[in-house]
Tab-separated table of C-alpha atoms in Angstrom:
chain	number	residue	atom	x	y	z
G	1	MET	CA	-19.995	-221.445	55.562
G	2	ALA	CA	-20.245	-217.676	54.776
G	3	ARG	CA	-16.801	-217.201	56.435
G	4	ILE	CA	-14.974	-219.476	54.059
G	5	PRO	CA	-14.638	-217.197	50.976
G	6	SER	CA	-13.327	-214.280	53.137
G	7	LEU	CA	-10.866	-216.687	54.831
G	8	LYS	CA	-9.609	-217.854	51.424
G	9	SER	CA	-8.913	-214.280	50.409
G	10	LEU	CA	-6.156	-214.189	53.091
G	11	ASN	CA	-4.215	-217.032	51.494
G	12	ALA	CA	-0.651	-215.720	50.675
G	13	PHE	CA	0.203	-218.948	48.738
G	14	PRO	CA	-2.358	-219.268	45.915
G	15	HIS	CA	-2.056	-222.393	43.756
G	16	ALA	CA	-2.420	-222.440	40.003
G	17	GLU	CA	-4.139	-225.240	38.178
G	18	GLU	CA	-1.803	-228.030	36.967
G	19	HIS	CA	-2.599	-227.466	33.276
G	20	LEU	CA	-1.680	-223.799	33.624
G	21	LEU	CA	1.795	-224.481	34.902
G	22	LYS	CA	4.526	-224.473	32.262
G	23	LYS	CA	7.813	-226.235	32.801
G	24	THR	CA	10.839	-225.036	30.832
G	25	TYR	CA	14.473	-226.187	30.476
G	26	SER	CA	15.645	-222.740	31.751
G	27	GLY	CA	13.581	-223.275	34.846
G	28	ALA	CA	15.116	-226.737	35.353
G	29	VAL	CA	18.647	-225.293	35.087
G	30	VAL	CA	17.869	-222.494	37.571
G	31	THR	CA	16.285	-224.943	39.983
G	32	ILE	CA	19.334	-227.263	39.943
G	33	LEU	CA	21.642	-224.247	40.452
G	34	GLY	CA	19.474	-223.042	43.300
G	35	LEU	CA	19.579	-226.433	45.014
G	36	ILE	CA	23.261	-226.545	44.768
G	37	ILE	CA	23.658	-223.116	46.246
G	38	MET	CA	21.252	-223.828	49.062
G	39	PHE	CA	22.960	-227.120	49.943
G	40	THR	CA	26.312	-225.410	50.051
G	41	LEU	CA	25.027	-222.521	52.225
G	42	PHE	CA	23.316	-225.136	54.503
G	43	VAL	CA	26.565	-227.020	55.069
G	44	HIS	CA	28.465	-223.770	55.753
G	45	GLU	CA	25.833	-222.596	58.255
G	46	LEU	CA	25.846	-226.043	59.945
G	47	GLN	CA	29.651	-226.003	60.285
G	48	PHE	CA	29.459	-222.463	61.666
G	49	TYR	CA	26.938	-223.592	64.283
G	50	LEU	CA	28.832	-226.682	65.316
G	51	THR	CA	32.167	-224.798	65.817
G	52	THR	CA	32.719	-223.240	69.198
G	53	TYR	CA	34.058	-219.872	70.026
G	54	THR	CA	35.799	-218.354	73.039
G	55	VAL	CA	34.896	-215.435	75.385
G	56	HIS	CA	37.702	-213.791	77.311
G	57	GLN	CA	37.108	-212.216	80.742
G	58	MET	CA	39.623	-210.583	83.118
G	59	SER	CA	39.565	-210.380	86.861
G	60	VAL	CA	42.047	-209.854	89.802
G	61	ASP	CA	44.118	-212.943	90.596
G	62	LEU	CA	43.150	-214.168	94.076
G	63	LYS	CA	45.208	-217.381	94.171
G	64	ARG	CA	47.610	-217.740	97.059
G	65	GLY	CA	49.931	-220.449	98.243
G	66	GLU	CA	50.025	-222.374	94.976
G	67	THR	CA	52.992	-223.583	92.929
G	68	LEU	CA	53.957	-222.638	89.395
G	69	PRO	CA	54.842	-225.483	87.066
G	70	ILE	CA	57.529	-224.813	84.499
G	71	HIS	CA	57.907	-227.231	81.620
G	72	ILE	CA	61.349	-227.081	79.922
G	73	ASN	CA	62.626	-228.771	76.723
G	74	MET	CA	65.875	-227.227	75.389
G	75	SER	CA	68.880	-228.375	73.480
G	76	PHE	CA	72.518	-227.119	73.841
G	77	PRO	CA	74.404	-228.318	70.734
G	78	SER	CA	77.835	-227.100	72.019
G	79	LEU	CA	77.809	-228.085	75.686
G	80	PRO	CA	78.017	-231.634	77.099
G	81	CYS	CA	75.556	-232.720	79.779
G	82	GLU	CA	78.320	-233.090	82.302
G	83	VAL	CA	78.841	-229.378	82.566
G	84	LEU	CA	75.256	-228.185	82.579
G	85	SER	CA	73.229	-227.422	85.721
G	86	VAL	CA	69.850	-225.931	86.382
G	87	ASP	CA	69.590	-223.192	89.033
G	88	ALA	CA	66.354	-221.678	90.382
G	89	ILE	CA	65.611	-218.919	92.898
G	90	ASP	CA	62.558	-216.952	93.852
G	91	MET	CA	62.231	-213.201	94.377
G	92	SER	CA	63.233	-213.298	98.073
G	93	GLY	CA	66.322	-215.400	97.512
G	94	LYS	CA	64.944	-218.007	99.946
G	95	HIS	CA	66.514	-221.474	99.732
G	96	GLU	CA	63.746	-223.845	98.775
G	97	VAL	CA	64.690	-227.179	100.285
G	98	ASP	CA	61.446	-228.891	99.371
G	99	LEU	CA	61.424	-227.758	95.716
G	100	HIS	CA	60.164	-230.548	93.571
G	101	THR	CA	61.954	-231.093	90.329
G	102	ASN	CA	61.991	-233.773	87.663
G	103	ILE	CA	64.656	-232.972	85.025
G	104	TRP	CA	66.327	-235.270	82.496
G	105	LYS	CA	69.452	-234.647	80.456
G	106	LEU	CA	69.971	-236.448	77.144
G	107	ARG	CA	73.442	-236.674	75.582
G	108	LEU	CA	73.404	-235.721	71.912
G	109	ASP	CA	76.014	-236.359	69.226
G	110	ARG	CA	77.087	-233.712	66.681
G	111	TYR	CA	74.070	-234.679	64.494
G	112	GLY	CA	71.452	-234.243	67.384
G	113	HIS	CA	70.923	-238.003	67.929
G	114	ILE	CA	70.446	-239.204	71.454
G	115	ILE	CA	73.420	-241.303	72.749
G	116	GLY	CA	72.783	-241.363	76.532
G	117	THR	CA	70.441	-240.371	79.413
G	118	GLU	CA	71.123	-238.744	82.747
G	119	TYR	CA	68.570	-237.914	85.551
G	120	LEU	CA	69.279	-234.577	87.225
G	121	SER	CA	67.920	-235.030	90.771
G	122	ASP	CA	69.994	-232.399	92.466
G	123	LEU	CA	68.703	-229.061	91.309
G	124	VAL	CA	71.269	-226.420	92.142
G	125	GLU	CA	70.027	-223.429	94.053
G	126	LYS	CA	71.955	-220.458	95.330
G	127	GLU	CA	70.984	-217.716	97.677
G	128	HIS	CA	71.585	-214.388	95.991
G	129	GLY	CA	70.267	-212.087	98.749
G	130	ALA	CA	69.181	-208.660	97.636
G	131	HIS	CA	70.530	-209.040	94.028
G	132	HIS	CA	67.511	-211.253	93.214
G	133	GLY	CA	69.388	-213.128	90.555
G	134	HIS	CA	70.319	-210.099	88.462
G	135	ASP	CA	74.018	-209.683	89.585
G	136	HIS	CA	75.679	-212.954	88.498
G	137	GLY	CA	79.276	-211.807	88.381
G	138	ASN	CA	80.295	-212.883	91.981
G	139	GLU	CA	77.503	-215.396	92.707
G	140	HIS	CA	79.943	-218.361	92.918
G	141	HIS	CA	83.018	-216.542	94.151
G	142	ASP	CA	82.749	-217.601	97.730
G	143	GLU	CA	81.996	-221.241	96.857
G	144	GLN	CA	84.977	-221.322	94.586
G	145	LYS	CA	87.326	-220.306	97.487
G	146	LYS	CA	86.067	-223.226	99.467
G	147	HIS	CA	86.911	-225.600	96.647
G	148	GLU	CA	90.321	-224.205	95.922
G	149	HIS	CA	92.220	-227.206	97.080
G	150	THR	CA	89.754	-229.841	96.002
G	151	PHE	CA	91.109	-230.307	92.480
G	152	ASN	CA	91.735	-234.127	92.724
G	153	GLU	CA	91.847	-237.211	90.519
G	154	ASP	CA	88.105	-237.231	90.040
G	155	ALA	CA	88.253	-233.640	88.753
G	156	GLU	CA	91.083	-234.662	86.340
G	157	LYS	CA	88.948	-237.506	84.986
G	158	MET	CA	86.036	-235.155	84.518
G	159	VAL	CA	88.158	-232.608	82.668
G	160	LYS	CA	89.371	-235.330	80.305
G	161	SER	CA	85.950	-236.690	79.806
G	162	VAL	CA	84.379	-233.281	79.056
G	163	LYS	CA	87.225	-232.275	76.713
G	164	GLN	CA	86.741	-235.524	74.857
G	165	ALA	CA	83.021	-234.795	74.591
G	166	LEU	CA	83.746	-231.312	73.232
G	167	GLU	CA	86.097	-232.717	70.644
G	168	ASN	CA	83.446	-235.180	69.578
G	169	GLY	CA	80.806	-232.330	69.247
G	170	GLU	CA	78.549	-233.653	71.943
G	171	GLY	CA	75.513	-231.597	72.928
G	172	CYS	CA	72.859	-231.891	75.581
G	173	ARG	CA	69.072	-231.865	75.692
G	174	VAL	CA	67.469	-230.728	78.995
G	175	TYR	CA	63.766	-231.415	79.524
G	176	GLY	CA	61.358	-231.930	82.415
G	177	MET	CA	59.432	-229.858	84.902
G	178	LEU	CA	60.217	-227.490	87.724
G	179	ASP	CA	57.645	-226.842	90.424
G	180	VAL	CA	58.449	-223.485	91.975
G	181	GLN	CA	56.695	-221.071	94.315
G	182	ARG	CA	54.093	-218.816	92.766
G	183	VAL	CA	56.251	-215.614	93.136
G	184	ALA	CA	58.623	-213.707	90.864
G	185	GLY	CA	61.919	-215.451	90.365
G	186	ASN	CA	64.261	-216.880	87.827
G	187	PHE	CA	65.816	-220.143	86.643
G	188	HIS	CA	68.893	-220.545	84.428
G	189	ILE	CA	70.812	-223.235	82.695
G	190	SER	CA	74.584	-222.789	82.793
G	191	VAL	CA	78.005	-224.135	83.823
G	192	HIS	CA	77.710	-222.563	87.186
G	193	GLY	CA	77.560	-225.937	88.993
G	194	LEU	CA	81.206	-226.551	88.001
G	195	ASN	CA	84.103	-225.783	90.357
G	196	ILE	CA	85.785	-222.629	89.023
G	197	PHE	CA	89.122	-224.461	88.577
G	198	VAL	CA	87.474	-227.306	86.709
G	199	ALA	CA	85.658	-224.848	84.486
G	200	GLU	CA	88.919	-222.976	83.730
G	201	LYS	CA	90.690	-226.278	82.917
G	202	ILE	CA	87.819	-227.258	80.464
G	203	PHE	CA	87.090	-224.037	78.712
G	204	GLU	CA	90.233	-221.955	79.301
G	205	GLY	CA	88.163	-218.878	79.977
G	206	SER	CA	84.505	-217.854	80.044
G	207	SER	CA	84.664	-216.485	76.488
G	208	HIS	CA	84.976	-220.053	75.148
G	209	VAL	CA	81.618	-221.220	76.638
G	210	ASN	CA	79.185	-221.415	73.845
G	211	VAL	CA	75.580	-221.293	75.222
G	212	SER	CA	73.907	-221.659	71.800
G	213	HIS	CA	70.525	-223.213	72.347
G	214	VAL	CA	67.197	-224.294	70.872
G	215	ILE	CA	64.039	-223.902	72.924
G	216	HIS	CA	61.755	-226.730	71.782
G	217	GLU	CA	59.171	-225.959	74.350
G	218	LEU	CA	58.707	-223.680	77.330
G	219	SER	CA	55.406	-223.454	79.112
G	220	PHE	CA	54.041	-222.576	82.526
G	221	GLY	CA	51.221	-225.072	82.721
G	222	PRO	CA	49.168	-227.458	80.603
G	223	LYS	CA	48.136	-226.517	77.075
G	224	TYR	CA	44.631	-225.656	76.039
G	225	PRO	CA	43.084	-225.277	72.461
G	226	GLY	CA	44.484	-222.128	70.798
G	227	ILE	CA	47.422	-221.385	73.243
G	228	HIS	CA	50.545	-219.885	71.806
G	229	ASN	CA	53.777	-220.134	73.709
G	230	PRO	CA	56.106	-217.474	72.025
G	231	LEU	CA	59.411	-219.261	72.849
G	232	ASP	CA	58.537	-222.611	71.290
G	233	GLU	CA	60.986	-223.565	68.532
G	234	THR	CA	63.245	-220.562	69.239
G	235	SER	CA	66.862	-221.022	68.099
G	236	ARG	CA	69.783	-218.809	69.167
G	237	ILE	CA	73.130	-219.987	67.686
G	238	LEU	CA	76.355	-218.167	68.442
G	239	HIS	CA	79.375	-218.048	66.123
G	240	ASP	CA	82.814	-216.942	67.322
G	241	THR	CA	81.299	-215.191	70.339
G	242	SER	CA	79.924	-215.846	73.736
G	243	GLY	CA	77.579	-214.241	76.154
G	244	THR	CA	74.497	-214.427	78.421
G	245	PHE	CA	70.940	-214.619	77.135
G	246	LYS	CA	68.210	-213.176	79.305
G	247	TYR	CA	64.544	-213.855	78.724
G	248	TYR	CA	62.168	-211.570	80.672
G	249	ILE	CA	58.833	-213.248	80.966
G	250	LYS	CA	55.466	-211.946	82.164
G	251	VAL	CA	53.303	-214.787	83.256
G	252	VAL	CA	49.509	-214.291	82.959
G	253	PRO	CA	47.424	-216.682	85.124
G	254	THR	CA	44.721	-218.316	82.895
G	255	GLU	CA	41.658	-220.489	83.331
G	256	TYR	CA	40.161	-222.349	80.448
G	257	ARG	CA	36.582	-223.448	80.867
G	258	SER	CA	35.402	-226.015	78.272
G	259	LEU	CA	31.847	-226.776	77.154
G	260	SER	CA	31.704	-229.632	79.704
G	261	LYS	CA	32.268	-227.065	82.457
G	262	GLN	CA	35.647	-228.433	83.306
G	263	VAL	CA	38.194	-225.788	84.460
G	264	LEU	CA	41.781	-226.109	83.361
G	265	PRO	CA	44.150	-223.859	85.369
G	266	THR	CA	47.228	-222.808	83.336
G	267	ASN	CA	49.320	-219.781	82.380
G	268	GLN	CA	50.114	-217.761	79.282
G	269	PHE	CA	53.163	-215.556	78.946
G	270	SER	CA	54.816	-212.784	76.936
G	271	VAL	CA	58.487	-212.392	76.638
G	272	THR	CA	61.309	-210.020	75.709
G	273	GLU	CA	64.918	-211.009	75.333
G	274	TYR	CA	68.382	-209.530	75.759
G	275	PHE	CA	71.761	-210.792	74.849
G	276	LEU	CA	74.860	-209.574	76.848
G	277	PRO	CA	78.186	-210.359	75.158
G	278	ILE	CA	81.094	-211.521	77.335
G	279	ARG	CA	84.005	-209.068	77.538
G	280	PRO	CA	87.569	-210.001	78.534
G	281	ALA	CA	87.350	-208.186	81.872
G	282	ASP	CA	84.046	-209.908	82.876
G	283	ARG	CA	84.167	-212.512	85.665
G	284	ALA	CA	80.698	-213.871	84.953
G	285	TRP	CA	80.271	-217.109	83.100
G	286	PRO	CA	77.743	-217.288	80.207
G	287	ALA	CA	74.288	-218.656	80.911
G	288	VAL	CA	70.689	-218.718	79.719
G	289	TYR	CA	68.395	-216.895	82.112
G	290	PHE	CA	64.627	-216.974	82.371
G	291	LEU	CA	63.448	-214.169	84.684
G	292	TYR	CA	59.735	-214.390	85.279
G	293	ASP	CA	57.106	-212.302	87.027
G	294	LEU	CA	53.400	-212.873	87.544
G	295	SER	CA	50.633	-210.603	86.412
G	296	PRO	CA	47.972	-209.669	88.975
G	297	ILE	CA	45.241	-210.208	86.461
G	298	THR	CA	43.679	-213.552	85.677
G	299	VAL	CA	42.287	-214.285	82.212
G	300	THR	CA	39.283	-216.614	81.998
G	301	ILE	CA	38.640	-218.182	78.613
G	302	LYS	CA	35.162	-219.691	78.208
G	303	GLU	CA	34.313	-222.006	75.385
G	304	GLU	CA	30.773	-221.495	74.212
G	305	ARG	CA	28.532	-222.767	71.431
G	306	ARG	CA	26.116	-220.537	69.312
G	307	ASN	CA	22.379	-220.458	70.016
G	308	PHE	CA	20.236	-223.007	68.172
G	309	LEU	CA	17.449	-220.460	67.440
G	310	HIS	CA	20.120	-218.157	66.070
G	311	PHE	CA	21.187	-220.985	63.786
G	312	LEU	CA	17.545	-221.501	62.537
G	313	THR	CA	17.164	-217.808	61.988
G	314	ARG	CA	20.352	-217.625	59.798
G	315	LEU	CA	19.313	-220.797	57.968
G	316	CYS	CA	15.850	-219.510	57.080
G	317	ALA	CA	17.340	-216.245	55.963
G	318	VAL	CA	19.947	-217.856	53.726
G	319	LEU	CA	17.668	-220.568	52.235
G	320	GLY	CA	14.734	-218.152	51.788
G	321	GLY	CA	16.940	-215.532	50.144
G	322	THR	CA	18.328	-218.118	47.766
G	323	PHE	CA	14.851	-219.350	46.886
G	324	ALA	CA	13.590	-215.857	46.186
G	325	MET	CA	16.618	-215.018	44.055
G	326	THR	CA	16.379	-218.207	42.012
G	327	GLY	CA	12.680	-217.397	41.424
G	328	MET	CA	13.518	-213.923	40.158
G	329	LEU	CA	16.269	-215.347	37.929
G	330	ASP	CA	13.814	-217.937	36.491
G	331	ARG	CA	11.238	-215.228	35.635
G	332	TRP	CA	13.867	-212.990	34.020
G	333	MET	CA	15.228	-215.834	31.913
G	334	TYR	CA	11.673	-216.946	30.873
G	335	ARG	CA	10.875	-213.382	29.735
G	336	ILE	CA	14.047	-213.059	27.833
G	337	ILE	CA	13.577	-216.395	26.052
G	338	GLU	CA	9.928	-215.591	25.348
G	339	SER	CA	10.795	-212.187	23.847
G	340	VAL	CA	13.472	-213.710	21.624
G	341	THR	CA	11.112	-216.482	20.525
G	342	ASN	CA	8.241	-214.056	19.712
G	343	SER	CA	10.452	-211.798	17.649
G	344	LYS	CA	11.501	-214.835	15.517
G	345	THR	CA	7.948	-216.005	15.020
G	346	ARG	CA	6.903	-212.476	13.952
G	347	SER	CA	9.645	-212.264	11.344
G	348	MET	CA	8.735	-215.626	9.812
G	349	PRO	CA	5.397	-214.506	8.108
G	350	ARG	CA	7.078	-211.427	6.619
G	351	ARG	CA	9.777	-213.568	5.099
G	352	LEU	CA	7.108	-215.941	3.596
G	353	GLN	CA	5.142	-213.139	2.119
G	354	HIS	CA	8.356	-211.692	0.517
G	355	GLU	CA	9.203	-215.063	-1.035
G	356	GLN	CA	5.665	-215.524	-2.428
G	357	TYR	CA	5.797	-211.928	-3.964
G	358	LEU	CA	9.053	-212.729	-5.682
G	359	ALA	CA	7.602	-215.991	-7.036
G	360	ARG	CA	4.701	-214.148	-8.610
G	361	GLU	CA	6.828	-211.604	-10.244
G	362	VAL	CA	8.845	-214.307	-11.875
């Protein structure tokens, strides 16, 4: 029993008697204000705790023998679907006979509305040898000689059909997926699939081929939260000119690890672009080239959640600080109101004495 008084002296939270506590209107206002602030801060801290954040790590890319998916979604408002082809080649110039492709072409009217569909199952591939797809001036020259005498009735019908489509303002939307080898290479969309004589009959020269285009989407794998593909919704419209567009793409292998420990392999990329106008002496035909190369570095993005103990620590600090500040504010307001009230009560007797003195003099 002798230890009880000494133990009570250590109490950091002494309690006053109920009849000694004084409740004021200013204290009620400060209390309500403090509760609102604490509730707001609590909601903010809870949202901050529930939201995830990402951690980026880099390592050397060790993948081998895999394929690279390329998702394409582009519109060509000035070229009909009959003249467009998709060509692909890797760095070595090797002919990929087993290349998997799934490309669709949608016919568009002059207002961009779909008027027809065509499945492009025969992906055109050419072997460019040591040029690696960068010297395009003579890439079809040999083939064109072979077809020199093949301009027949079918070609005539095609020329009439394409000219009619051009007069009607038809365009084409190309979308789908290419599955290429995981090495540097390029793919391009152009009129290179046409016989040279057919192309000359239709366009009357390469300078009349308008490769204006809109890239609705271009990606190298599935999307993950927060990814940004820099070419999405890119528009390049030509007026009274023609030429070749080249997009130089650096593909960065990426792994996205979610909170559920699932791994999503994909790719990010950066891009620079270059436009080469067609000159009268050029023998090359306009096209849109995408020349890609792979980075040797893999980026791993981990999705993580904040520590619960960290959340409790922040919550106690915020709520405790708010409670302490409202307590200080309440004491300051109480003292100010008390001082104002006391000054008024002191001035009242002096006024009464002065009035009584004046009454006596009268």
